[in-house]
mmCIF file of C-alpha atoms in Angstrom:
data_model
loop_
_atom_site.group_PDB
_atom_site.id
_atom_site.type_symbol
_atom_site.label_atom_id
_atom_site.label_comp_id
_atom_site.label_asym_id
_atom_site.label_seq_id
_atom_site.Cartn_x
_atom_site.Cartn_y
_atom_site.Cartn_z
ATOM 1 C CA ALA A 1 60.364 -2.892 -10.595
ATOM 2 C CA GLN A 2 60.709 -6.734 -11.102
ATOM 3 C CA SER A 3 62.261 -8.633 -13.675
ATOM 4 C CA VAL A 4 63.054 -12.371 -14.304
ATOM 5 C CA THR A 5 65.689 -14.302 -16.420
ATOM 6 C CA GLN A 6 65.073 -17.383 -17.122
ATOM 7 C CA LEU A 7 68.713 -19.849 -17.971
ATOM 8 C CA GLY A 8 68.474 -22.102 -20.945
ATOM 9 C CA SER A 9 65.799 -20.870 -23.850
ATOM 10 C CA HIS A 10 65.337 -24.940 -24.425
ATOM 11 C CA VAL A 11 66.321 -27.831 -21.812
ATOM 12 C CA SER A 12 66.389 -31.376 -23.162
ATOM 13 C CA VAL A 13 65.807 -34.071 -21.181
ATOM 14 C CA SER A 14 64.921 -38.016 -21.500
ATOM 15 C CA GLU A 15 61.958 -39.330 -20.445
ATOM 16 C CA GLY A 16 62.177 -40.703 -16.395
ATOM 17 C CA ALA A 17 65.017 -37.740 -16.040
ATOM 18 C CA LEU A 18 65.257 -34.992 -13.495
ATOM 19 C CA VAL A 19 63.854 -31.879 -14.852
ATOM 20 C CA LEU A 20 64.967 -28.441 -14.097
ATOM 21 C CA LEU A 21 64.266 -25.505 -15.539
ATOM 22 C CA ARG A 22 66.141 -21.888 -14.011
ATOM 23 C CA CYS A 23 64.767 -18.820 -13.038
ATOM 24 C CA ASN A 24 65.962 -15.976 -11.224
ATOM 25 C CA TYR A 25 64.223 -13.117 -10.290
ATOM 26 C CA SER A 26 65.131 -9.176 -9.384
ATOM 27 C CA SER A 27 62.469 -7.291 -7.077
ATOM 28 C CA SER A 28 62.483 -4.207 -4.759
ATOM 29 C CA VAL A 29 60.257 -5.698 -3.011
ATOM 30 C CA PRO A 30 58.867 -9.028 -1.408
ATOM 31 C CA PRO A 31 57.713 -10.873 -4.357
ATOM 32 C CA TYR A 32 54.983 -13.162 -5.693
ATOM 33 C CA LEU A 33 56.490 -15.856 -8.040
ATOM 34 C CA PHE A 34 54.535 -17.816 -10.820
ATOM 35 C CA TRP A 35 55.520 -20.530 -12.879
ATOM 36 C CA TYR A 36 53.511 -21.102 -16.176
ATOM 37 C CA VAL A 37 52.856 -23.657 -18.662
ATOM 38 C CA GLN A 38 51.842 -23.398 -22.327
ATOM 39 C CA TYR A 39 51.157 -26.423 -24.315
ATOM 40 C CA PRO A 40 51.223 -26.145 -28.087
ATOM 41 C CA ASN A 41 48.516 -23.832 -29.892
ATOM 42 C CA GLN A 42 46.822 -23.523 -26.551
ATOM 43 C CA GLY A 43 47.514 -20.611 -23.484
ATOM 44 C CA LEU A 44 49.171 -20.071 -20.798
ATOM 45 C CA GLN A 45 48.016 -22.623 -17.299
ATOM 46 C CA LEU A 46 49.419 -21.812 -13.587
ATOM 47 C CA LEU A 47 51.240 -24.610 -12.946
ATOM 48 C CA LEU A 48 52.700 -23.135 -9.117
ATOM 49 C CA LYS A 49 52.571 -20.196 -7.428
ATOM 50 C CA TYR A 50 54.745 -18.637 -4.523
ATOM 51 C CA THR A 51 53.232 -15.955 -2.287
ATOM 52 C CA SER A 52 55.289 -15.610 1.269
ATOM 53 C CA ALA A 53 54.186 -18.573 2.528
ATOM 54 C CA ALA A 54 56.124 -22.120 2.412
ATOM 55 C CA THR A 55 59.089 -21.466 0.404
ATOM 56 C CA LEU A 56 58.646 -25.114 -1.580
ATOM 57 C CA VAL A 57 55.963 -24.740 -3.276
ATOM 58 C CA LYS A 58 53.862 -27.971 -4.979
ATOM 59 C CA GLY A 59 52.022 -27.304 -8.540
ATOM 60 C CA ILE A 60 50.120 -29.652 -10.802
ATOM 61 C CA ASN A 61 51.340 -32.382 -12.413
ATOM 62 C CA GLY A 62 54.236 -33.492 -10.298
ATOM 63 C CA PHE A 63 56.317 -29.998 -10.525
ATOM 64 C CA GLU A 64 57.705 -28.122 -7.516
ATOM 65 C CA ALA A 65 59.819 -24.861 -6.483
ATOM 66 C CA GLU A 66 61.655 -23.772 -4.417
ATOM 67 C CA PHE A 67 61.730 -20.349 -3.234
ATOM 68 C CA LYS A 68 65.541 -19.157 -2.477
ATOM 69 C CA LYS A 69 65.851 -15.417 -1.284
ATOM 70 C CA SER A 70 69.910 -15.094 -0.528
ATOM 71 C CA GLU A 71 69.921 -16.650 -4.225
ATOM 72 C CA THR A 72 66.710 -14.830 -5.792
ATOM 73 C CA SER A 73 66.151 -18.240 -7.329
ATOM 74 C CA PHE A 74 62.663 -19.727 -8.104
ATOM 75 C CA HIS A 75 64.115 -23.219 -10.107
ATOM 76 C CA LEU A 76 61.583 -25.382 -10.928
ATOM 77 C CA THR A 77 62.004 -29.135 -10.565
ATOM 78 C CA LYS A 78 60.852 -32.442 -11.206
ATOM 79 C CA PRO A 79 61.560 -35.878 -10.214
ATOM 80 C CA SER A 80 60.652 -37.782 -13.421
ATOM 81 C CA ALA A 81 60.658 -36.289 -17.140
ATOM 82 C CA HIS A 82 57.285 -37.410 -18.814
ATOM 83 C CA MET A 83 56.832 -36.911 -22.702
ATOM 84 C CA SER A 84 53.560 -34.626 -22.038
ATOM 85 C CA ASP A 85 55.720 -32.370 -20.285
ATOM 86 C CA ALA A 86 57.133 -31.084 -23.605
ATOM 87 C CA ALA A 87 55.704 -27.469 -23.455
ATOM 88 C CA GLU A 88 57.101 -23.922 -22.910
ATOM 89 C CA TYR A 89 57.333 -22.922 -19.173
ATOM 90 C CA PHE A 90 57.423 -19.217 -18.195
ATOM 91 C CA CYS A 91 58.398 -17.998 -15.094
ATOM 92 C CA ALA A 92 56.863 -14.523 -13.649
ATOM 93 C CA VAL A 93 57.168 -12.054 -10.678
ATOM 94 C CA SER A 94 54.758 -9.929 -9.286
ATOM 95 C CA ASP A 95 54.467 -7.669 -6.786
ATOM 96 C CA GLY A 96 51.733 -8.495 -5.525
ATOM 97 C CA GLY A 97 50.819 -4.701 -4.291
ATOM 98 C CA LEU A 98 47.417 -2.339 -5.769
ATOM 99 C CA GLY A 99 49.849 -1.993 -8.358
ATOM 100 C CA ASN A 100 50.798 -5.299 -9.236
ATOM 101 C CA GLN A 101 51.940 -6.245 -12.637
ATOM 102 C CA PHE A 102 53.294 -9.595 -13.569
ATOM 103 C CA TYR A 103 56.205 -9.920 -15.446
ATOM 104 C CA PHE A 104 57.460 -12.757 -17.831
ATOM 105 C CA GLY A 105 60.623 -14.198 -18.835
ATOM 106 C CA THR A 106 61.169 -15.237 -22.196
ATOM 107 C CA GLY A 107 60.455 -18.934 -21.597
ATOM 108 C CA THR A 108 61.902 -22.369 -21.809
ATOM 109 C CA SER A 109 61.195 -25.070 -24.154
ATOM 110 C CA LEU A 110 61.025 -28.238 -22.794
ATOM 111 C CA THR A 111 61.746 -31.432 -24.734
ATOM 112 C CA VAL A 112 62.010 -34.820 -24.069
ATOM 113 C CA ILE A 113 62.988 -37.512 -25.277
ATOM 114 C CA PRO A 114 62.183 -40.981 -25.221
ATOM 115 C CA ASP B 1 32.746 -22.626 -21.628
ATOM 116 C CA ALA B 2 35.813 -21.398 -20.693
ATOM 117 C CA ASP B 3 36.447 -18.869 -17.736
ATOM 118 C CA VAL B 4 38.654 -16.211 -20.854
ATOM 119 C CA THR B 5 37.713 -16.666 -24.061
ATOM 120 C CA GLN B 6 39.183 -14.777 -27.387
ATOM 121 C CA THR B 7 37.551 -14.269 -30.507
ATOM 122 C CA PRO B 8 38.714 -14.870 -33.350
ATOM 123 C CA ARG B 9 40.808 -17.160 -33.001
ATOM 124 C CA ASN B 10 42.987 -17.038 -36.180
ATOM 125 C CA ARG B 11 42.854 -13.619 -38.275
ATOM 126 C CA ILE B 12 44.923 -12.718 -41.077
ATOM 127 C CA THR B 13 44.763 -9.238 -42.206
ATOM 128 C CA LYS B 14 46.295 -6.354 -44.183
ATOM 129 C CA THR B 15 48.538 -3.767 -43.691
ATOM 130 C CA GLY B 16 46.858 -0.840 -43.139
ATOM 131 C CA LYS B 17 43.981 -2.260 -42.129
ATOM 132 C CA ARG B 18 42.071 -1.937 -38.900
ATOM 133 C CA ILE B 19 41.301 -4.737 -36.574
ATOM 134 C CA MET B 20 39.225 -5.634 -33.666
ATOM 135 C CA LEU B 21 40.248 -8.189 -30.900
ATOM 136 C CA GLU B 22 38.358 -9.510 -28.636
ATOM 137 C CA CYS B 23 38.178 -10.885 -24.913
ATOM 138 C CA SER B 24 35.062 -11.944 -22.453
ATOM 139 C CA GLN B 25 35.388 -13.338 -18.945
ATOM 140 C CA THR B 26 33.269 -15.356 -16.497
ATOM 141 C CA LYS B 27 35.923 -14.926 -13.921
ATOM 142 C CA GLY B 28 33.905 -11.997 -12.352
ATOM 143 C CA HIS B 29 37.967 -10.614 -11.892
ATOM 144 C CA ASP B 30 38.228 -7.115 -11.890
ATOM 145 C CA ARG B 31 41.785 -6.630 -14.181
ATOM 146 C CA MET B 32 42.257 -7.800 -17.318
ATOM 147 C CA TYR B 33 45.032 -7.628 -19.342
ATOM 148 C CA TRP B 34 46.503 -7.787 -22.989
ATOM 149 C CA TYR B 35 49.747 -9.153 -23.699
ATOM 150 C CA ARG B 36 51.444 -10.541 -27.187
ATOM 151 C CA GLN B 37 53.888 -13.134 -27.286
ATOM 152 C CA ASP B 38 56.750 -12.980 -29.939
ATOM 153 C CA PRO B 39 59.733 -16.090 -29.945
ATOM 154 C CA GLY B 40 62.249 -15.389 -28.130
ATOM 155 C CA LEU B 41 60.882 -12.628 -26.268
ATOM 156 C CA GLY B 42 58.023 -14.183 -23.644
ATOM 157 C CA LEU B 43 54.964 -12.034 -23.483
ATOM 158 C CA ARG B 44 55.227 -8.467 -22.988
ATOM 159 C CA LEU B 45 52.087 -5.561 -21.654
ATOM 160 C CA ILE B 46 50.317 -4.075 -24.438
ATOM 161 C CA TYR B 47 47.381 -2.914 -21.811
ATOM 162 C CA TYR B 48 45.798 -3.194 -18.952
ATOM 163 C CA SER B 49 43.001 -2.621 -16.745
ATOM 164 C CA PHE B 50 41.456 -2.700 -13.009
ATOM 165 C CA ASP B 51 38.202 -1.919 -13.598
ATOM 166 C CA VAL B 52 36.015 -0.456 -16.090
ATOM 167 C CA LYS B 53 37.092 3.532 -15.601
ATOM 168 C CA ASP B 54 40.672 2.516 -15.521
ATOM 169 C CA ILE B 55 43.299 1.876 -18.659
ATOM 170 C CA ASN B 56 46.434 1.660 -18.395
ATOM 171 C CA LYS B 57 49.628 1.567 -20.676
ATOM 172 C CA GLY B 58 51.762 -1.601 -20.640
ATOM 173 C CA GLU B 59 55.286 -1.562 -21.771
ATOM 174 C CA ILE B 60 54.630 -1.837 -25.958
ATOM 175 C CA SER B 61 51.173 0.020 -26.531
ATOM 176 C CA ASP B 62 52.299 2.266 -29.245
ATOM 177 C CA GLY B 63 50.114 1.398 -32.304
ATOM 178 C CA TYR B 64 47.457 -0.057 -29.869
ATOM 179 C CA SER B 65 44.163 0.881 -28.076
ATOM 180 C CA VAL B 66 42.079 -0.654 -25.867
ATOM 181 C CA SER B 67 38.257 -0.256 -25.063
ATOM 182 C CA ARG B 68 37.186 -2.045 -21.312
ATOM 183 C CA GLN B 69 33.308 -1.694 -22.879
ATOM 184 C CA ALA B 70 32.047 -3.844 -19.168
ATOM 185 C CA GLN B 71 33.646 -5.448 -16.259
ATOM 186 C CA ALA B 72 33.552 -8.750 -18.471
ATOM 187 C CA LYS B 73 34.844 -7.302 -21.709
ATOM 188 C CA PHE B 74 38.278 -6.026 -22.886
ATOM 189 C CA SER B 75 38.886 -5.552 -26.335
ATOM 190 C CA LEU B 76 42.064 -4.352 -28.161
ATOM 191 C CA SER B 77 42.318 -2.448 -31.587
ATOM 192 C CA LEU B 78 45.545 -2.489 -33.933
ATOM 193 C CA GLU B 79 44.361 1.168 -36.002
ATOM 194 C CA SER B 80 46.360 0.321 -39.239
ATOM 195 C CA ALA B 81 47.920 -2.842 -39.191
ATOM 196 C CA ILE B 82 51.321 -3.311 -39.552
ATOM 197 C CA PRO B 83 53.416 -6.545 -40.515
ATOM 198 C CA ASN B 84 55.110 -6.095 -37.256
ATOM 199 C CA GLN B 85 52.103 -7.032 -35.134
ATOM 200 C CA THR B 86 51.969 -9.935 -36.196
ATOM 201 C CA ALA B 87 52.547 -12.391 -32.830
ATOM 202 C CA LEU B 88 50.098 -14.343 -30.896
ATOM 203 C CA TYR B 89 47.667 -12.428 -28.001
ATOM 204 C CA PHE B 90 46.661 -12.952 -25.315
ATOM 205 C CA CYS B 91 44.353 -11.285 -22.748
ATOM 206 C CA ALA B 92 43.907 -12.073 -19.070
ATOM 207 C CA THR B 93 42.477 -11.908 -15.903
ATOM 208 C CA SER B 94 43.265 -11.397 -12.459
ATOM 209 C CA ASP B 95 41.974 -11.052 -9.131
ATOM 210 C CA PHE B 96 42.598 -8.221 -6.495
ATOM 211 C CA GLU B 97 45.265 -9.916 -4.988
ATOM 212 C CA GLY B 98 47.055 -10.780 -7.978
ATOM 213 C CA TYR B 99 47.380 -14.278 -7.312
ATOM 214 C CA GLY B 100 48.128 -15.321 -10.427
ATOM 215 C CA TYR B 101 46.560 -14.970 -14.020
ATOM 216 C CA THR B 102 43.990 -16.478 -16.154
ATOM 217 C CA PHE B 103 44.592 -16.451 -19.660
ATOM 218 C CA GLY B 104 42.557 -17.343 -22.537
ATOM 219 C CA SER B 105 43.299 -19.654 -25.281
ATOM 220 C CA GLY B 106 44.978 -16.762 -27.389
ATOM 221 C CA THR B 107 44.355 -15.288 -30.804
ATOM 222 C CA ARG B 108 46.724 -15.783 -33.577
ATOM 223 C CA LEU B 109 47.286 -12.207 -35.644
ATOM 224 C CA THR B 110 49.098 -12.339 -39.058
ATOM 225 C CA VAL B 111 49.648 -9.199 -40.549
ATOM 226 C CA VAL B 112 50.352 -9.493 -44.444
#
């Protein structure tokens, strides 16, 4: 079975500072890993995904994440936070197989301080 | 038009009433899902369907039912709504490989 743990339900950063949102996963098979972003009153939008290709994945809006198998982590980073990055971020894991389901973390709310 | 459309966007209903949430998609995906989102709990899977003849329970299916009317349509019903079903509900689709979901904009349901 797969599961995801997001450390920190709320993260605050100053505008221009590094954004680091943590995600650790548990999976009995090689995982597919995803980050989604949810802006207020909107659905979830795919930010980036890892599907067993390059371990450093670049996504939209300057975000990237690195798959580290030894640490079972898939942390999301952005070098310089922008006010428009304020949103809820969800990490998700899937086995990507015929019976694939997604398992979501509980989310991290990012606040950007001007 | 949005790839995944949910109706209604907002709904207030009374305890005991039957309510249906509808989802339609233009992605051409076979796989469709219903999730509910609660603060601090993330998204939890209610039901999913891999094709028109396939319906599967998720982790929190009690109190809900679904209907897959066509490849593009997947409805969620609350037969007798209760207040703890107050939540934000999302429909999602994915392709065969499951390389990521496409989400609808959500239905905010309040049961009073």
